[in-house]
Coordinates of N, CA and C in Angstrom, one line a residue:
N1 N 52.6 -46.5 -18.6 CA 50.7 -45.9 -19.6 C 49.9 -46.2 -19.7
I2 N 49.8 -45.8 -18.4 CA 47.9 -45.8 -17.9 C 47.5 -44.5 -18.5
P3 N 45.9 -45.0 -18.9 CA 45.5 -44.1 -19.7 C 44.7 -42.9 -18.6
S4 N 44.8 -41.9 -19.2 CA 44.1 -41.5 -18.1 C 42.4 -40.9 -17.7
D5 N 41.4 -42.1 -18.8 CA 40.6 -42.3 -18.0 C 40.5 -43.2 -16.5
K6 N 41.7 -43.9 -17.0 CA 41.4 -45.1 -15.9 C 42.5 -44.6 -14.6
I7 N 43.4 -43.5 -14.6 CA 44.2 -43.0 -13.3 C 43.2 -41.8 -12.6
E8 N 42.2 -40.6 -13.2 CA 41.0 -40.5 -12.9 C 39.9 -41.5 -11.7
I9 N 39.7 -42.4 -12.0 CA 38.6 -43.7 -11.8 C 39.6 -44.3 -10.7
L10 N 40.8 -44.5 -10.6 CA 41.9 -44.6 -9.9 C 41.7 -43.8 -8.8
A11 N 42.2 -42.3 -8.9 CA 42.1 -41.5 -8.2 C 40.8 -41.2 -7.4
K12 N 39.8 -41.5 -8.0 CA 38.3 -41.4 -7.5 C 38.4 -42.5 -6.2
I13 N 38.7 -43.8 -6.3 CA 38.4 -44.8 -5.7 C 39.2 -44.5 -4.5
F14 N 40.5 -44.0 -5.1 CA 41.2 -44.0 -3.5 C 41.3 -42.7 -2.9
K15 N 40.4 -41.5 -3.4 CA 40.5 -40.2 -2.9 C 41.4 -39.3 -2.5
V16 N 41.8 -39.5 -3.8 CA 42.9 -38.5 -4.2 C 43.2 -38.5 -5.3
S17 N 43.8 -37.0 -5.6 CA 44.0 -36.8 -6.8 C 44.6 -37.2 -8.3
P18 N 44.2 -37.2 -9.5 CA 45.6 -38.2 -10.0 C 46.9 -37.4 -10.3
I19 N 46.8 -36.2 -9.8 CA 48.6 -35.7 -9.5 C 49.4 -36.7 -8.1
Y20 N 48.8 -36.4 -7.4 CA 49.1 -37.6 -6.5 C 49.1 -38.9 -6.6
L21 N 48.1 -39.5 -7.2 CA 48.8 -40.9 -7.2 C 49.7 -41.2 -8.5
M22 N 50.0 -40.5 -9.4 CA 50.8 -40.3 -10.3 C 52.2 -40.3 -9.7
G23 N 52.7 -39.6 -8.3 CA 53.5 -39.3 -8.0 C 54.0 -38.1 -8.3
W24 N 53.4 -37.2 -8.5 CA 53.8 -35.9 -9.5 C 53.7 -34.0 -8.3
D25 N 52.8 -34.6 -7.5 CA 53.0 -33.4 -6.7 C 53.8 -33.2 -5.8
E26 N 54.4 -32.1 -4.5 CA 55.0 -31.8 -4.0 C 55.8 -32.4 -3.8
T27 N 55.0 -33.6 -3.2 CA 55.7 -34.9 -2.0 C 56.7 -35.3 -2.9
N28 N 56.8 -35.1 -4.5 CA 57.6 -36.1 -4.9 C 59.1 -35.7 -4.4
E29 N 59.9 -37.2 -4.9 CA 61.1 -36.8 -4.2 C 61.8 -35.5 -5.2
E30 N 61.8 -35.3 -6.5 CA 62.5 -34.4 -7.0 C 62.3 -33.4 -6.8
S31 N 60.4 -32.5 -6.1 CA 60.7 -31.3 -6.1 C 61.6 -30.8 -5.0
P32 N 61.2 -30.4 -5.2 CA 62.0 -29.2 -3.7 C 61.4 -29.0 -2.3
P33 N 61.8 -29.5 -1.3 CA 60.8 -29.2 0.0 C 59.8 -27.6 -0.2
K34 N 59.1 -27.4 0.5 CA 58.5 -26.2 0.9 C 58.5 -26.3 1.8
K35 N 59.1 -24.7 2.1 CA 59.9 -23.9 3.0 C 58.4 -23.9 4.3
K36 N 59.0 -24.0 5.4 CA 57.8 -23.8 6.3 C 58.4 -23.1 7.3
G37 N 57.3 -21.9 7.7 CA 57.7 -20.1 8.1 C 57.7 -21.3 9.7
I38 N 58.3 -20.1 10.9 CA 58.2 -20.3 12.0 C 57.3 -18.7 13.0
K39 N 56.4 -19.4 13.6 CA 55.5 -18.4 14.5 C 56.4 -17.9 15.5
I40 N 56.2 -16.5 15.2 CA 56.7 -15.7 16.7 C 55.4 -14.8 17.1
P41 N 55.8 -15.2 18.6 CA 54.1 -14.0 18.8 C 54.5 -12.6 18.6
V42 N 54.4 -11.7 18.5 CA 53.7 -9.9 18.9 C 53.7 -9.7 19.9
L43 N 54.2 -9.6 20.7 CA 54.4 -9.4 21.7 C 53.1 -7.9 22.6
G44 N 52.7 -7.4 21.6 CA 52.3 -6.1 22.6 C 52.6 -4.7 22.3
R45 N 52.3 -3.8 22.1 CA 52.5 -2.3 21.9 C 53.8 -2.0 21.8
V46 N 54.5 -0.8 21.0 CA 55.6 -0.6 21.4 C 55.5 0.7 20.8
A47 N 55.8 1.8 21.9 CA 55.7 3.7 21.1 C 56.9 4.2 20.6
A48 N 55.9 4.2 19.4 CA 56.6 5.3 18.4 C 56.3 6.7 18.4
G49 N 57.0 7.2 19.7 CA 56.6 8.4 20.3 C 57.3 9.1 21.9
V50 N 56.7 9.0 22.7 CA 56.8 8.8 23.9 C 56.9 8.5 24.6
P51 N 57.7 7.9 25.1 CA 57.9 5.8 26.0 C 56.6 5.3 26.9
I52 N 56.2 4.5 26.1 CA 54.9 3.8 26.8 C 55.3 2.4 28.0
E53 N 54.6 1.9 28.4 CA 54.6 0.7 29.5 C 54.7 0.3 27.9
M54 N 55.7 -1.1 28.0 CA 55.7 -2.3 27.1 C 54.9 -3.2 28.0
I55 N 53.9 -4.0 26.8 CA 52.9 -4.6 27.0 C 52.9 -5.8 26.7
E56 N 53.1 -6.8 27.7 CA 54.2 -8.1 26.7 C 52.6 -9.4 27.2
D57 N 51.5 -9.4 26.6 CA 50.5 -9.7 25.8 C 51.0 -9.6 24.3
V58 N 50.4 -11.6 24.1 CA 50.4 -12.0 23.5 C 49.3 -11.4 22.4
L59 N 49.2 -10.9 21.3 CA 48.2 -10.0 20.5 C 47.9 -11.0 19.4
D60 N 49.2 -11.1 18.7 CA 48.8 -12.7 17.4 C 50.0 -12.6 16.9
Y61 N 50.8 -13.4 15.6 CA 51.2 -14.0 15.1 C 52.2 -13.8 14.2
E62 N 52.9 -13.5 14.1 CA 53.6 -13.6 12.5 C 53.9 -14.9 12.4
E63 N 54.7 -14.5 11.1 CA 55.2 -16.0 11.2 C 57.4 -15.2 10.1
I64 N 58.2 -16.1 10.4 CA 59.6 -15.8 9.7 C 60.4 -17.2 9.5
T65 N 61.0 -16.8 8.4 CA 61.4 -18.4 7.9 C 62.1 -19.0 8.6
E66 N 62.0 -19.9 8.6 CA 63.1 -21.3 9.3 C 64.5 -20.8 9.3
D67 N 65.3 -20.3 8.2 CA 66.6 -19.4 7.9 C 66.9 -18.7 9.2
M68 N 65.9 -17.8 9.3 CA 66.2 -16.6 10.3 C 65.8 -17.0 11.9
A69 N 64.5 -18.4 12.4 CA 65.0 -18.9 13.4 C 65.8 -19.4 13.6
R70 N 66.7 -20.4 12.8 CA 67.7 -21.3 13.1 C 68.5 -20.4 14.1
H71 N 69.3 -18.9 13.2 CA 70.1 -18.4 13.4 C 70.5 -17.4 15.0
D72 N 68.5 -16.9 15.7 CA 68.6 -16.0 16.1 C 67.3 -15.9 16.8
K73 N 67.3 -15.8 17.8 CA 65.8 -15.7 18.9 C 64.7 -14.0 18.0
Y74 N 64.1 -13.9 17.7 CA 62.9 -12.8 17.2 C 61.7 -12.7 18.2
F75 N 61.5 -11.6 18.0 CA 59.7 -11.3 18.8 C 59.3 -10.4 17.7
A76 N 57.8 -9.8 17.1 CA 57.2 -8.9 16.8 C 56.6 -7.9 17.9
L77 N 56.4 -6.4 17.8 CA 56.0 -5.6 18.5 C 55.3 -4.8 17.9
K78 N 54.0 -5.1 17.9 CA 52.8 -3.9 17.3 C 53.2 -2.3 17.2
I79 N 53.4 -1.5 16.8 CA 53.6 -0.1 16.8 C 52.4 0.6 17.1
Q80 N 52.9 1.5 18.3 CA 51.3 2.3 18.5 C 53.0 3.8 19.3
G81 N 51.2 5.4 17.6 CA 51.9 6.3 17.7 C 52.7 6.4 15.9
D82 N 53.0 7.8 15.5 CA 53.1 8.2 14.6 C 54.4 8.9 14.7
S83 N 55.7 8.7 15.4 CA 56.4 9.0 15.6 C 58.0 8.6 14.3
M84 N 57.6 7.4 14.1 CA 58.7 6.8 13.3 C 57.7 7.0 11.9
T85 N 56.9 7.5 11.5 CA 56.2 7.7 9.9 C 57.2 8.6 9.7
P86 N 56.9 8.6 8.1 CA 57.0 7.9 6.9 C 57.0 6.8 7.2
R87 N 58.2 5.8 7.9 CA 58.3 4.2 7.3 C 57.3 3.6 8.3
I88 N 57.8 4.1 9.1 CA 56.3 2.8 10.0 C 55.4 3.5 10.8
W89 N 54.0 3.1 10.5 CA 52.9 3.6 10.8 C 52.3 2.8 11.3
N90 N 51.8 3.9 12.6 CA 50.5 3.1 13.8 C 49.6 1.9 13.3
N91 N 50.1 1.1 14.2 CA 49.8 -0.1 14.0 C 50.6 -1.6 12.9
D92 N 51.8 -0.9 12.8 CA 51.8 -1.6 12.2 C 52.7 -2.9 13.4
V93 N 53.8 -3.9 12.0 CA 54.1 -5.0 13.1 C 55.6 -4.5 12.3
V94 N 56.4 -4.7 13.8 CA 58.3 -5.2 13.8 C 58.7 -6.1 13.9
I95 N 59.0 -6.6 13.0 CA 59.9 -8.3 13.3 C 61.2 -7.3 13.8
V96 N 61.6 -8.5 15.2 CA 63.2 -7.6 16.1 C 63.9 -8.9 16.4
R97 N 64.9 -8.4 16.0 CA 65.9 -10.0 16.4 C 66.2 -9.1 17.3
Q98 N 66.6 -10.4 18.5 CA 66.7 -9.8 20.4 C 68.6 -9.8 20.2
Q99 N 68.6 -8.7 20.1 CA 69.8 -8.0 20.3 C 70.5 -7.3 21.0
D100 N 71.4 -7.2 22.0 CA 71.9 -6.0 23.6 C 72.4 -4.5 23.2
D101 N 72.8 -4.6 21.7 CA 73.8 -3.5 21.2 C 72.9 -3.2 19.7
A102 N 73.2 -2.3 19.1 CA 73.0 -2.4 17.7 C 74.4 -1.3 17.2
E103 N 74.4 -0.3 15.6 CA 75.0 0.5 15.0 C 74.4 1.6 14.9
N104 N 74.9 2.6 14.8 CA 74.4 3.6 14.2 C 73.9 3.9 13.3
G105 N 72.7 4.0 13.4 CA 71.7 4.5 12.1 C 70.1 2.8 12.6
D106 N 70.8 1.9 13.1 CA 69.5 1.1 13.5 C 68.8 1.6 14.2
I107 N 67.5 1.1 13.4 CA 66.6 1.4 14.0 C 66.2 0.4 15.1
V108 N 66.2 0.1 16.4 CA 65.8 -0.3 17.8 C 64.7 -0.4 18.8
I109 N 64.7 -1.0 19.5 CA 63.8 -1.2 20.4 C 64.4 -1.4 21.7
A110 N 64.3 0.2 22.1 CA 64.9 0.3 23.6 C 64.1 0.8 24.7
T111 N 64.3 -0.1 25.7 CA 63.8 0.1 26.9 C 64.7 1.4 28.3
V112 N 63.6 2.1 28.1 CA 64.1 3.2 29.4 C 62.8 2.8 30.5
N113 N 63.9 3.1 31.2 CA 63.3 2.9 33.5 C 63.0 1.1 33.3
G114 N 63.9 0.7 32.2 CA 63.2 -0.7 32.8 C 62.3 -1.6 31.5
D115 N 61.1 -0.4 32.3 CA 59.4 -0.5 31.8 C 59.3 0.0 30.7
D116 N 59.3 0.6 30.0 CA 58.8 1.7 28.7 C 60.0 1.2 28.3
A117 N 58.8 1.2 26.8 CA 60.1 0.9 25.6 C 59.6 1.4 24.0
V118 N 60.3 2.1 23.8 CA 60.8 2.9 22.2 C 60.8 2.0 21.4
C119 N 60.3 2.6 19.9 CA 61.1 2.0 18.2 C 61.5 3.5 17.9
K120 N 62.7 3.5 17.9 CA 63.5 4.6 17.0 C 65.0 4.3 16.5
R121 N 65.4 5.2 15.9 CA 66.8 4.9 14.9 C 67.5 5.5 16.1
L122 N 69.1 4.4 16.3 CA 70.1 5.1 17.4 C 70.8 5.5 16.7
Q123 N 71.6 6.4 17.7 CA 72.8 7.4 17.6 C 73.9 7.4 17.9
K124 N 74.5 7.1 18.1 CA 76.0 6.9 19.5 C 76.5 8.1 19.2
Y125 N 76.8 8.5 20.5 CA 78.1 9.3 20.7 C 79.2 9.4 21.5
N126 N 80.3 9.7 21.7 CA 81.5 9.1 23.1 C 80.4 10.1 24.7
D127 N 80.2 10.6 23.9 CA 79.2 10.7 25.5 C 77.7 10.4 26.1
G128 N 77.2 9.6 25.1 CA 76.2 9.0 25.3 C 75.2 8.7 24.9
I129 N 74.3 8.4 24.4 CA 72.9 7.6 23.3 C 72.1 8.6 23.0
A130 N 71.4 8.9 22.0 CA 70.6 9.7 20.7 C 69.0 8.2 20.5
L131 N 68.0 8.9 20.8 CA 66.9 8.0 20.4 C 65.9 8.8 19.7
I132 N 66.7 8.2 17.9 CA 65.8 9.9 17.2 C 64.8 9.3 15.5
S133 N 63.4 9.8 16.5 CA 62.6 9.9 15.5 C 62.4 9.5 13.9
L134 N 61.9 9.3 13.3 CA 61.9 9.6 11.7 C 61.2 10.5 11.7
N135 N 59.7 11.0 12.2 CA 59.1 11.8 12.0 C 59.7 13.5 13.3
P136 N 60.1 14.5 11.5 CA 60.6 15.9 12.4 C 59.5 16.5 13.3
Q137 N 58.6 15.8 13.6 CA 57.9 16.8 15.0 C 58.5 16.3 16.0
Y138 N 58.8 15.2 16.8 CA 59.2 14.8 17.4 C 61.4 15.2 17.5
E139 N 61.9 15.0 18.8 CA 62.7 15.9 19.7 C 63.1 14.4 19.7
P140 N 64.9 14.4 19.1 CA 65.7 13.1 19.3 C 65.4 13.2 20.8
I141 N 65.6 12.1 21.6 CA 66.1 11.6 23.1 C 67.6 11.6 23.4
Y142 N 68.5 12.1 24.4 CA 69.3 11.8 24.5 C 69.6 11.6 26.0
F143 N 70.3 10.6 25.7 CA 70.4 9.9 26.8 C 72.7 9.8 27.1
K144 N 73.0 10.8 28.2 CA 74.2 10.9 29.0 C 74.6 9.5 28.7
K145 N 76.5 8.9 28.9 CA 76.6 7.6 29.6 C 75.8 7.2 30.8
D146 N 76.3 8.3 31.8 CA 75.4 7.9 33.4 C 74.4 7.7 33.6
E147 N 73.6 8.4 32.6 CA 71.5 8.1 32.4 C 71.6 7.1 31.6
V148 N 72.1 6.1 30.8 CA 72.0 5.0 30.1 C 72.0 4.2 30.8
D149 N 73.3 4.4 31.9 CA 73.3 2.9 33.2 C 72.4 3.3 34.5
E150 N 71.5 4.6 34.1 CA 71.0 5.0 36.1 C 70.1 4.9 36.1
K151 N 69.1 4.7 34.7 CA 67.3 5.3 33.7 C 67.7 3.6 34.7
P152 N 67.9 2.6 33.7 CA 68.5 2.7 32.5 C 68.1 2.4 31.6
V153 N 68.8 2.1 30.1 CA 68.8 2.8 28.9 C 69.3 1.3 27.9
R154 N 68.2 0.4 28.2 CA 68.7 -1.2 27.2 C 68.0 -1.2 25.7
I155 N 69.0 -1.4 24.8 CA 68.0 -2.0 23.7 C 67.9 -3.5 23.6
I156 N 66.9 -3.7 23.5 CA 66.9 -4.5 23.3 C 66.4 -5.7 22.5
G157 N 66.9 -4.8 20.8 CA 66.7 -6.0 19.5 C 66.9 -4.9 18.7
K158 N 67.0 -5.5 17.6 CA 66.5 -4.4 16.5 C 65.8 -4.9 15.7
V159 N 65.5 -3.6 14.9 CA 64.2 -4.4 13.3 C 64.9 -4.3 12.6
V160 N 64.2 -6.0 11.9 CA 65.0 -6.1 11.0 C 63.7 -6.2 9.8
E161 N 62.9 -5.8 10.0 CA 61.4 -6.7 9.2 C 60.7 -5.7 9.6
L162 N 59.6 -5.2 8.5 CA 58.5 -4.5 8.9 C 57.6 -4.5 8.1
R163 N 56.3 -5.4 8.9 CA 54.9 -6.5 8.1 C 54.0 -4.6 8.7
G164 N 53.6 -4.1 7.6 CA 52.5 -2.7 7.1 C 51.1 -3.7 7.2
K165 N 50.4 -2.7 8.2 CA 49.0 -3.4 7.4 C 48.3 -1.8 7.6
F166 N 47.0 -2.7 6.8 CA 46.5 -1.7 6.0 C 45.0 -2.4 6.7

């Protein structure tokens, strides 16, 4: 039962807030711990259109939850182009979970010829795959099973989150 004017004086002496002095701040034991984010690199630009060489320069960092980071590996890519509009726009950033396969309809990052990367919707067929743009102005890119192995065409991750930029 310390009078509030005395709490203020003590807080000034110790150079802390009255809330901290009274133990009411977020660090007290009764408060839930603050969740911390994990920074992941935005590794470069990836084409949303015709395949372009994937650049692996770190352009920026994005934050994901500790829970996401604990269960899988993630990276971020900056989108270049308009083939995934109206959902994904030029300069948007996508959060990608590293994985080498995906389900029909998933939006994936795939490499073609080892170096070129694209962001597309995946469609699997008995005789191959298609990488499909959301923008109807772009034709799907089809690969037969032998082309998938020869070129090669590889899924490097699944897009799990979109970070729109203005």
